[in-house]
Amino acid sequence: MKLQRKNRLRATALGALAVSGALVLTACGSDDNTGSDTASTGKKPAAASDITCDDAKGQILAAGSSAQKNAMDVWVKDFQAACPGVEINYQPIGSGGGITKFTQGQVAFAGSDSALKPEEVTASQKICTGGGKGINLPMVGGPVAIGFKLDGVDELVLDAPTLAKIFDTKITKWNDPAIAKLNPDAKLPGTAIQAFHRSDESGTTQNLNKYLSVAAPDDWKFDASSKSWEAKGGQAASGSAGVASGVKDTNGAIGYFELSYAAASDMTTVKIDTGSGAPVEATTENASKAIAAAKIKGTGNDMALELDYATKAEGAYPIVLVTYEIACDKGNKAETLPAVKAFLNYAISDEGQKVLTDAHYAPMPAEIAAKVREIVPTLS
């Protein structure tokens, strides 16, 4: 059964989980899933009716994570419907590019699939005036799906060591014994493996690096904290959309991207053998089981999280990410601060989080969301 249909069947369950405050993670399909009727009727969508614009006005430039691009599309659409005096321009250039633009003062906030490094916090102090610095505000979470296209194969199971060898070009054929052992019922062809990776700096790459470093330390010797792809070989593509497009168009291809891009392409994804029983599929529920154990490692108003990539909990999908909005705690530009606060207040609000479920994203855990909601109004 294709992933997209499965996700639709889970929509009701996701809503229930959100109400109960449980963490549910997923990713997004199309860029226009909000159900907004503003264009046709002139009415604000239900979510937008609860947005408080305050003194928000003007154009806000933001950039970063392509993982949250579709989430941003949903938020921006509803926010601008409620606050027509504001234009939010979000560029999905990758987490690394977004952080660079933020520390250079070119954007009001950045999106990143990994928390700021110490040196990036230091760099942010140059543009966050009055003793301020960049802080991490978790807004979106989801599984990093491993998508593939292989004629004649509809289901595929891989474990961390095999996945590491594939992405490091140590396994180059789909009928390799290591893959065959994990898929005894599959008719694997001798097709060459075309492994796609990100060409740009990416928090998605960093999260995959962390997972492989922890779950397959003997087979993945690259820097776990790097946002850049360090393994040799493979095919490079820009952004999650580029990787997903490359996989979709190439027989024998495999790549990594947020579940949203797999859903949008109706692409099958790899089940991960974590050693805990049945292989685990990249779904919202399964990712939630892994990420629910995340701990806050940031201090003060910084909400950086520590994820458990080595989880062996039954049904827990281990390759997960959390996307942060990064802004100055103090020293934001006066002309953009009201709009930034209004927009982020909406994004982390109950309604802002709920609208993500229709777009195949999901809310933050209740306790984390509550803390972020306390922090955003204090930005100055």
Tab-separated table of C-alpha atoms in Angstrom:
chain	number	residue	atom	x	y	z
A	1	MET	CA	0.000	0.000	0.000
A	2	LYS	CA	1.382	3.408	-0.880
A	3	LEU	CA	2.498	5.808	1.839
A	4	GLN	CA	0.136	8.631	0.911
A	5	ARG	CA	-2.975	6.519	1.407
A	6	LYS	CA	-1.668	5.221	4.722
A	7	ASN	CA	-1.133	8.760	5.971
A	8	ARG	CA	-4.694	9.714	5.054
A	9	LEU	CA	-6.001	6.774	7.054
A	10	ARG	CA	-4.020	8.004	10.025
A	11	ALA	CA	-5.388	11.547	9.986
A	12	THR	CA	-8.036	10.848	12.632
A	13	ALA	CA	-5.538	9.194	14.939
A	14	LEU	CA	-3.195	12.155	14.596
A	15	GLY	CA	-5.884	14.569	15.658
A	16	ALA	CA	-6.657	12.512	18.736
A	17	LEU	CA	-3.025	12.378	19.697
A	18	ALA	CA	-2.681	16.124	19.331
A	19	VAL	CA	-5.645	16.721	21.650
A	20	SER	CA	-4.183	14.386	24.277
A	21	GLY	CA	-0.865	16.218	24.096
A	22	ALA	CA	1.053	13.209	22.855
A	23	LEU	CA	3.835	13.887	20.393
A	24	VAL	CA	3.009	12.949	16.858
A	25	LEU	CA	5.394	13.486	14.004
A	26	THR	CA	5.088	13.455	10.274
A	27	ALA	CA	5.737	15.567	7.266
A	28	CYS	CA	3.914	17.278	4.535
A	29	GLY	CA	2.542	16.592	1.123
A	30	SER	CA	1.401	19.422	-1.107
A	31	ASP	CA	1.996	23.106	-0.609
A	32	ASP	CA	-1.738	23.853	-0.373
A	33	ASN	CA	-3.371	21.552	2.143
A	34	THR	CA	-4.808	24.091	4.562
A	35	GLY	CA	-8.343	24.058	3.271
A	36	SER	CA	-8.319	27.851	3.376
A	37	ASP	CA	-11.291	29.406	1.609
A	38	THR	CA	-9.937	32.951	1.677
A	39	ALA	CA	-9.378	33.172	-2.081
A	40	SER	CA	-12.856	31.985	-3.025
A	41	THR	CA	-15.000	33.591	-0.299
A	42	GLY	CA	-12.904	36.339	1.222
A	43	LYS	CA	-13.350	34.717	4.653
A	44	LYS	CA	-10.456	33.913	6.924
A	45	PRO	CA	-9.748	30.214	7.468
A	46	ALA	CA	-10.728	28.928	10.898
A	47	ALA	CA	-7.154	28.860	12.155
A	48	ALA	CA	-6.436	32.387	10.931
A	49	SER	CA	-9.436	33.737	12.861
A	50	ASP	CA	-7.453	33.215	16.075
A	51	ILE	CA	-4.326	35.050	14.882
A	52	THR	CA	-3.444	38.253	16.689
A	53	CYS	CA	-1.679	40.668	14.362
A	54	ASP	CA	-0.847	43.281	17.034
A	55	ASP	CA	1.383	45.915	15.383
A	56	ALA	CA	2.682	43.509	12.740
A	57	LYS	CA	3.364	45.071	9.358
A	58	GLY	CA	5.847	45.065	6.501
A	59	GLN	CA	7.918	42.326	4.901
A	60	ILE	CA	9.668	39.637	6.924
A	61	LEU	CA	12.562	37.769	5.327
A	62	ALA	CA	13.368	34.314	6.679
A	63	ALA	CA	15.339	31.353	5.339
A	64	GLY	CA	16.624	27.896	6.156
A	65	SER	CA	15.348	24.355	6.483
A	66	SER	CA	13.679	22.895	3.426
A	67	ALA	CA	12.244	20.213	5.730
A	68	GLN	CA	9.713	22.701	7.036
A	69	LYS	CA	9.071	24.427	3.716
A	70	ASN	CA	5.578	22.994	3.375
A	71	ALA	CA	4.786	23.742	7.022
A	72	MET	CA	5.828	27.324	6.398
A	73	ASP	CA	3.549	27.468	3.355
A	74	VAL	CA	0.587	26.534	5.550
A	75	TRP	CA	1.441	29.000	8.309
A	76	VAL	CA	2.228	31.862	5.933
A	77	LYS	CA	-0.978	31.373	3.986
A	78	ASP	CA	-3.168	31.528	7.091
A	79	PHE	CA	-1.167	34.294	8.765
A	80	GLN	CA	-1.199	36.580	5.749
A	81	ALA	CA	-4.929	35.987	5.331
A	82	ALA	CA	-5.434	37.305	8.854
A	83	CYS	CA	-2.751	40.010	8.723
A	84	PRO	CA	-2.790	41.451	5.179
A	85	GLY	CA	-0.303	44.141	6.194
A	86	VAL	CA	2.456	41.542	6.596
A	87	GLU	CA	4.348	39.590	3.950
A	88	ILE	CA	6.390	36.580	5.129
A	89	ASN	CA	9.020	35.542	2.596
A	90	TYR	CA	10.596	32.201	3.591
A	91	GLN	CA	13.417	30.824	1.425
A	92	PRO	CA	13.969	27.021	1.809
A	93	ILE	CA	17.726	27.138	1.148
A	94	GLY	CA	18.779	24.572	3.743
A	95	SER	CA	19.545	24.855	7.440
A	96	GLY	CA	23.169	25.854	6.964
A	97	GLY	CA	22.289	28.625	4.545
A	98	GLY	CA	19.551	29.897	6.836
A	99	ILE	CA	21.849	30.069	9.846
A	100	THR	CA	24.467	31.902	7.790
A	101	LYS	CA	21.921	34.471	6.666
A	102	PHE	CA	20.707	34.851	10.253
A	103	THR	CA	24.173	35.397	11.743
A	104	GLN	CA	24.881	37.911	8.987
A	105	GLY	CA	21.714	39.831	9.817
A	106	GLN	CA	20.075	39.187	6.447
A	107	VAL	CA	16.905	37.533	7.809
A	108	ALA	CA	14.623	38.139	10.772
A	109	PHE	CA	14.664	34.462	11.738
A	110	ALA	CA	16.007	31.179	10.404
A	111	GLY	CA	14.724	27.624	10.225
A	112	SER	CA	17.118	24.791	11.082
A	113	ASP	CA	16.802	21.041	11.525
A	114	SER	CA	19.631	21.173	14.050
A	115	ALA	CA	20.271	23.439	16.987
A	116	LEU	CA	22.819	26.237	16.806
A	117	LYS	CA	26.415	25.214	17.458
A	118	PRO	CA	28.356	27.194	20.104
A	119	GLU	CA	30.280	29.089	17.429
A	120	GLU	CA	26.998	29.971	15.692
A	121	VAL	CA	25.591	31.308	18.951
A	122	THR	CA	28.726	33.432	19.273
A	123	ALA	CA	28.299	34.694	15.707
A	124	SER	CA	24.677	35.601	16.432
A	125	GLN	CA	25.735	37.948	19.229
A	126	LYS	CA	27.035	40.347	16.596
A	127	ILE	CA	23.559	40.901	15.173
A	128	CYS	CA	21.467	40.337	18.334
A	129	THR	CA	22.210	43.691	19.926
A	130	GLY	CA	22.126	44.644	23.600
A	131	GLY	CA	23.608	41.376	24.825
A	132	GLY	CA	21.209	39.144	22.949
A	133	LYS	CA	21.918	35.867	21.168
A	134	GLY	CA	20.224	33.378	18.883
A	135	ILE	CA	17.986	30.802	20.561
A	136	ASN	CA	16.406	27.575	19.289
A	137	LEU	CA	12.607	27.353	19.326
A	138	PRO	CA	11.320	23.883	18.277
A	139	MET	CA	8.236	24.197	16.063
A	140	VAL	CA	8.028	21.158	13.757
A	141	GLY	CA	9.075	17.523	14.044
A	142	GLY	CA	9.041	14.530	11.772
A	143	PRO	CA	10.677	11.340	10.580
A	144	VAL	CA	13.491	11.414	8.042
A	145	ALA	CA	12.194	8.928	5.501
A	146	ILE	CA	14.452	6.777	3.341
A	147	GLY	CA	12.695	6.751	-0.008
A	148	PHE	CA	13.558	4.397	-2.855
A	149	LYS	CA	12.563	3.436	-6.375
A	150	LEU	CA	13.294	-0.087	-7.525
A	151	ASP	CA	11.221	-1.695	-10.266
A	152	GLY	CA	9.546	-4.866	-9.018
A	153	VAL	CA	10.170	-4.128	-5.323
A	154	ASP	CA	7.343	-2.573	-3.314
A	155	GLU	CA	8.663	-3.173	0.201
A	156	LEU	CA	12.193	-2.893	1.537
A	157	VAL	CA	13.788	-3.423	4.940
A	158	LEU	CA	17.229	-2.081	5.843
A	159	ASP	CA	19.172	-1.797	9.070
A	160	ALA	CA	21.639	0.902	10.086
A	161	PRO	CA	24.855	-0.914	9.050
A	162	THR	CA	23.441	-1.779	5.623
A	163	LEU	CA	22.120	1.738	5.149
A	164	ALA	CA	25.522	3.166	6.096
A	165	LYS	CA	27.280	0.944	3.556
A	166	ILE	CA	24.806	1.924	0.841
A	167	PHE	CA	25.307	5.649	1.399
A	168	ASP	CA	29.078	5.159	1.639
A	169	THR	CA	29.074	3.194	-1.661
A	170	LYS	CA	30.344	0.045	0.059
A	171	ILE	CA	27.205	-1.740	-1.180
A	172	THR	CA	26.549	-0.931	-4.833
A	173	LYS	CA	24.020	-3.517	-6.098
A	174	TRP	CA	20.476	-4.089	-4.932
A	175	ASN	CA	20.925	-7.856	-4.812
A	176	ASP	CA	23.842	-7.572	-2.398
A	177	PRO	CA	23.763	-10.407	0.191
A	178	ALA	CA	23.330	-7.955	3.083
A	179	ILE	CA	20.167	-6.521	1.523
A	180	ALA	CA	18.920	-9.954	0.487
A	181	LYS	CA	19.292	-11.247	4.052
A	182	LEU	CA	17.001	-8.500	5.321
A	183	ASN	CA	14.491	-9.075	2.502
A	184	PRO	CA	14.216	-12.859	2.029
A	185	ASP	CA	10.888	-12.657	0.192
A	186	ALA	CA	11.858	-9.904	-2.221
A	187	LYS	CA	13.037	-10.493	-5.787
A	188	LEU	CA	15.985	-8.117	-5.736
A	189	PRO	CA	17.475	-7.242	-9.127
A	190	GLY	CA	21.150	-6.653	-9.777
A	191	THR	CA	20.407	-3.000	-10.524
A	192	ALA	CA	23.091	-0.512	-9.549
A	193	ILE	CA	22.267	1.560	-6.484
A	194	GLN	CA	22.012	5.305	-7.088
A	195	ALA	CA	22.271	6.914	-3.654
A	196	PHE	CA	21.144	10.551	-3.538
A	197	HIS	CA	22.275	13.018	-0.880
A	198	ARG	CA	22.017	16.742	-0.198
A	199	SER	CA	24.481	19.051	-1.946
A	200	ASP	CA	23.743	21.913	0.443
A	201	GLU	CA	24.374	22.118	4.182
A	202	SER	CA	21.382	20.546	5.827
A	203	GLY	CA	20.084	19.685	9.263
A	204	THR	CA	18.424	16.694	7.619
A	205	THR	CA	21.875	15.440	6.626
A	206	GLN	CA	23.102	16.119	10.144
A	207	ASN	CA	20.268	14.083	11.679
A	208	LEU	CA	21.002	11.164	9.345
A	209	ASN	CA	24.696	11.476	10.240
A	210	LYS	CA	23.842	11.324	13.930
A	211	TYR	CA	21.620	8.289	13.468
A	212	LEU	CA	24.187	6.324	11.453
A	213	SER	CA	27.031	7.318	13.790
A	214	VAL	CA	25.108	6.023	16.790
A	215	ALA	CA	23.372	3.001	15.250
A	216	ALA	CA	26.212	1.864	12.921
A	217	PRO	CA	29.447	3.224	14.451
A	218	ASP	CA	31.620	0.606	12.749
A	219	ASP	CA	30.318	1.489	9.297
A	220	TRP	CA	29.820	5.261	9.493
A	221	LYS	CA	33.002	7.103	10.419
A	222	PHE	CA	31.953	10.598	9.385
A	223	ASP	CA	31.425	13.639	11.596
A	224	ALA	CA	28.079	13.154	13.312
A	225	SER	CA	27.644	16.886	13.828
A	226	SER	CA	28.295	17.877	10.217
A	227	LYS	CA	25.525	19.445	8.135
A	228	SER	CA	27.529	18.630	4.998
A	229	TRP	CA	27.643	15.277	3.203
A	230	GLU	CA	31.095	13.758	3.708
A	231	ALA	CA	30.725	10.259	2.266
A	232	LYS	CA	32.169	9.664	-1.188
A	233	GLY	CA	30.217	8.866	-4.322
A	234	GLY	CA	26.490	9.044	-4.848
A	235	GLN	CA	24.372	11.713	-6.517
A	236	ALA	CA	24.074	15.209	-5.048
A	237	ALA	CA	20.909	17.317	-5.235
A	238	SER	CA	19.861	20.605	-3.713
A	239	GLY	CA	17.286	20.586	-0.944
A	240	SER	CA	14.910	17.857	0.113
A	241	ALA	CA	12.843	18.522	-2.999
A	242	GLY	CA	15.865	17.916	-5.211
A	243	VAL	CA	16.747	14.635	-3.512
A	244	ALA	CA	13.144	13.417	-3.635
A	245	SER	CA	12.855	14.348	-7.310
A	246	GLY	CA	16.080	12.505	-8.108
A	247	VAL	CA	14.882	9.351	-6.377
A	248	LYS	CA	11.439	9.514	-7.977
A	249	ASP	CA	12.916	9.803	-11.481
A	250	THR	CA	15.672	7.157	-11.173
A	251	ASN	CA	15.246	3.396	-11.063
A	252	GLY	CA	17.583	1.933	-8.458
A	253	ALA	CA	17.645	5.173	-6.468
A	254	ILE	CA	17.559	5.731	-2.721
A	255	GLY	CA	17.667	8.963	-0.747
A	256	TYR	CA	16.680	10.679	2.480
A	257	PHE	CA	14.166	13.467	3.047
A	258	GLU	CA	11.261	14.380	5.250
A	259	LEU	CA	8.167	12.224	5.039
A	260	SER	CA	6.339	15.124	3.396
A	261	TYR	CA	8.281	14.706	0.185
A	262	ALA	CA	7.647	10.969	0.066
A	263	ALA	CA	3.930	11.574	0.600
A	264	ALA	CA	3.829	14.237	-2.102
A	265	SER	CA	5.405	11.835	-4.591
A	266	ASP	CA	3.424	8.782	-3.443
A	267	MET	CA	6.816	7.177	-2.832
A	268	THR	CA	7.428	3.988	-0.876
A	269	THR	CA	9.827	4.240	2.049
A	270	VAL	CA	12.233	1.860	3.724
A	271	LYS	CA	11.299	0.088	6.946
A	272	ILE	CA	14.121	0.199	9.492
A	273	ASP	CA	15.212	-2.924	11.348
A	274	THR	CA	16.218	-1.546	14.759
A	275	GLY	CA	16.729	-4.958	16.309
A	276	SER	CA	13.637	-4.599	18.481
A	277	GLY	CA	11.297	-6.956	16.648
A	278	ALA	CA	9.317	-6.051	13.548
A	279	PRO	CA	10.893	-3.525	11.140
A	280	VAL	CA	9.618	-0.003	11.728
A	281	GLU	CA	7.945	2.128	9.067
A	282	ALA	CA	8.452	5.887	8.762
A	283	THR	CA	5.092	7.105	10.054
A	284	THR	CA	3.886	9.832	12.361
A	285	GLU	CA	3.020	7.463	15.180
A	286	ASN	CA	6.302	5.559	14.963
A	287	ALA	CA	8.412	8.711	14.892
A	288	SER	CA	6.515	10.046	17.889
A	289	LYS	CA	7.529	7.020	19.931
A	290	ALA	CA	11.184	7.788	19.300
A	291	ILE	CA	11.093	11.535	19.732
A	292	ALA	CA	8.800	11.634	22.760
A	293	ALA	CA	11.866	10.839	24.869
A	294	ALA	CA	13.693	13.983	23.699
A	295	LYS	CA	15.272	16.000	26.494
A	296	ILE	CA	15.788	19.751	26.629
A	297	LYS	CA	19.526	20.393	26.584
A	298	GLY	CA	19.353	24.142	26.078
A	299	THR	CA	19.537	26.557	29.004
A	300	GLY	CA	17.450	29.602	29.806
A	301	ASN	CA	15.151	30.391	26.885
A	302	ASP	CA	17.046	28.120	24.524
A	303	MET	CA	14.961	25.031	23.733
A	304	ALA	CA	17.515	22.835	21.939
A	305	LEU	CA	16.539	19.161	22.263
A	306	GLU	CA	18.555	15.973	22.590
A	307	LEU	CA	17.096	13.132	20.520
A	308	ASP	CA	17.568	9.398	21.087
A	309	TYR	CA	18.801	8.028	17.754
A	310	ALA	CA	19.692	4.654	19.260
A	311	THR	CA	16.205	3.810	20.467
A	312	LYS	CA	15.182	0.173	20.310
A	313	ALA	CA	11.714	0.746	21.679
A	314	GLU	CA	9.176	-1.396	19.888
A	315	GLY	CA	7.594	0.482	17.010
A	316	ALA	CA	9.846	3.532	17.424
A	317	TYR	CA	11.191	4.963	14.155
A	318	PRO	CA	14.731	6.120	14.968
A	319	ILE	CA	15.619	8.591	12.172
A	320	VAL	CA	13.878	11.753	13.314
A	321	LEU	CA	14.418	15.482	13.310
A	322	VAL	CA	13.044	18.575	14.971
A	323	THR	CA	13.027	21.870	13.084
A	324	TYR	CA	13.730	25.027	15.069
A	325	GLU	CA	12.905	28.639	14.352
A	326	ILE	CA	15.985	30.611	15.369
A	327	ALA	CA	15.596	34.209	16.527
A	328	CYS	CA	17.355	36.644	18.830
A	329	ASP	CA	16.199	36.492	22.437
A	330	LYS	CA	17.105	40.194	22.675
A	331	GLY	CA	18.231	42.708	20.102
A	332	ASN	CA	15.821	41.908	17.261
A	333	LYS	CA	15.308	44.705	14.734
A	334	ALA	CA	12.554	47.010	15.932
A	335	GLU	CA	10.918	47.269	12.522
A	336	THR	CA	10.441	43.499	12.158
A	337	LEU	CA	10.010	42.376	15.772
A	338	PRO	CA	6.188	42.803	16.012
A	339	ALA	CA	5.600	40.728	12.873
A	340	VAL	CA	8.123	38.051	13.887
A	341	LYS	CA	6.510	37.661	17.305
A	342	ALA	CA	2.986	37.605	15.873
A	343	PHE	CA	3.924	34.989	13.284
A	344	LEU	CA	5.820	32.731	15.699
A	345	ASN	CA	3.039	33.110	18.279
A	346	TYR	CA	0.663	31.723	15.676
A	347	ALA	CA	3.015	28.961	14.548
A	348	ILE	CA	3.363	27.537	18.065
A	349	SER	CA	-0.241	28.201	19.105
A	350	ASP	CA	-2.741	25.369	19.441
A	351	GLU	CA	-4.333	26.329	16.133
A	352	GLY	CA	-0.996	26.849	14.384
A	353	GLN	CA	0.116	23.395	15.404
A	354	LYS	CA	-3.197	21.715	14.600
A	355	VAL	CA	-3.303	22.940	11.002
A	356	LEU	CA	-0.076	21.050	10.360
A	357	THR	CA	-1.784	17.683	10.726
A	358	ASP	CA	-3.783	18.266	7.545
A	359	ALA	CA	-0.518	18.965	5.745
A	360	HIS	CA	1.096	15.795	7.146
A	361	TYR	CA	3.072	17.606	9.832
A	362	ALA	CA	2.302	17.388	13.531
A	363	PRO	CA	2.353	19.369	16.757
A	364	MET	CA	5.190	19.589	19.211
A	365	PRO	CA	4.797	17.694	22.501
A	366	ALA	CA	2.431	19.560	24.806
A	367	GLU	CA	5.054	20.349	27.433
A	368	ILE	CA	7.578	21.646	24.897
A	369	ALA	CA	4.985	23.704	23.024
A	370	ALA	CA	3.845	25.271	26.300
A	371	LYS	CA	7.387	26.425	27.085
A	372	VAL	CA	7.913	27.854	23.589
A	373	ARG	CA	4.620	29.736	23.905
A	374	GLU	CA	5.967	31.402	27.044
A	375	ILE	CA	9.245	32.363	25.346
A	376	VAL	CA	8.036	33.881	22.054
A	377	PRO	CA	6.222	36.871	23.663
A	378	THR	CA	9.439	37.732	25.564
A	379	LEU	CA	11.489	38.252	22.392
A	380	SER	CA	12.691	41.843	22.358
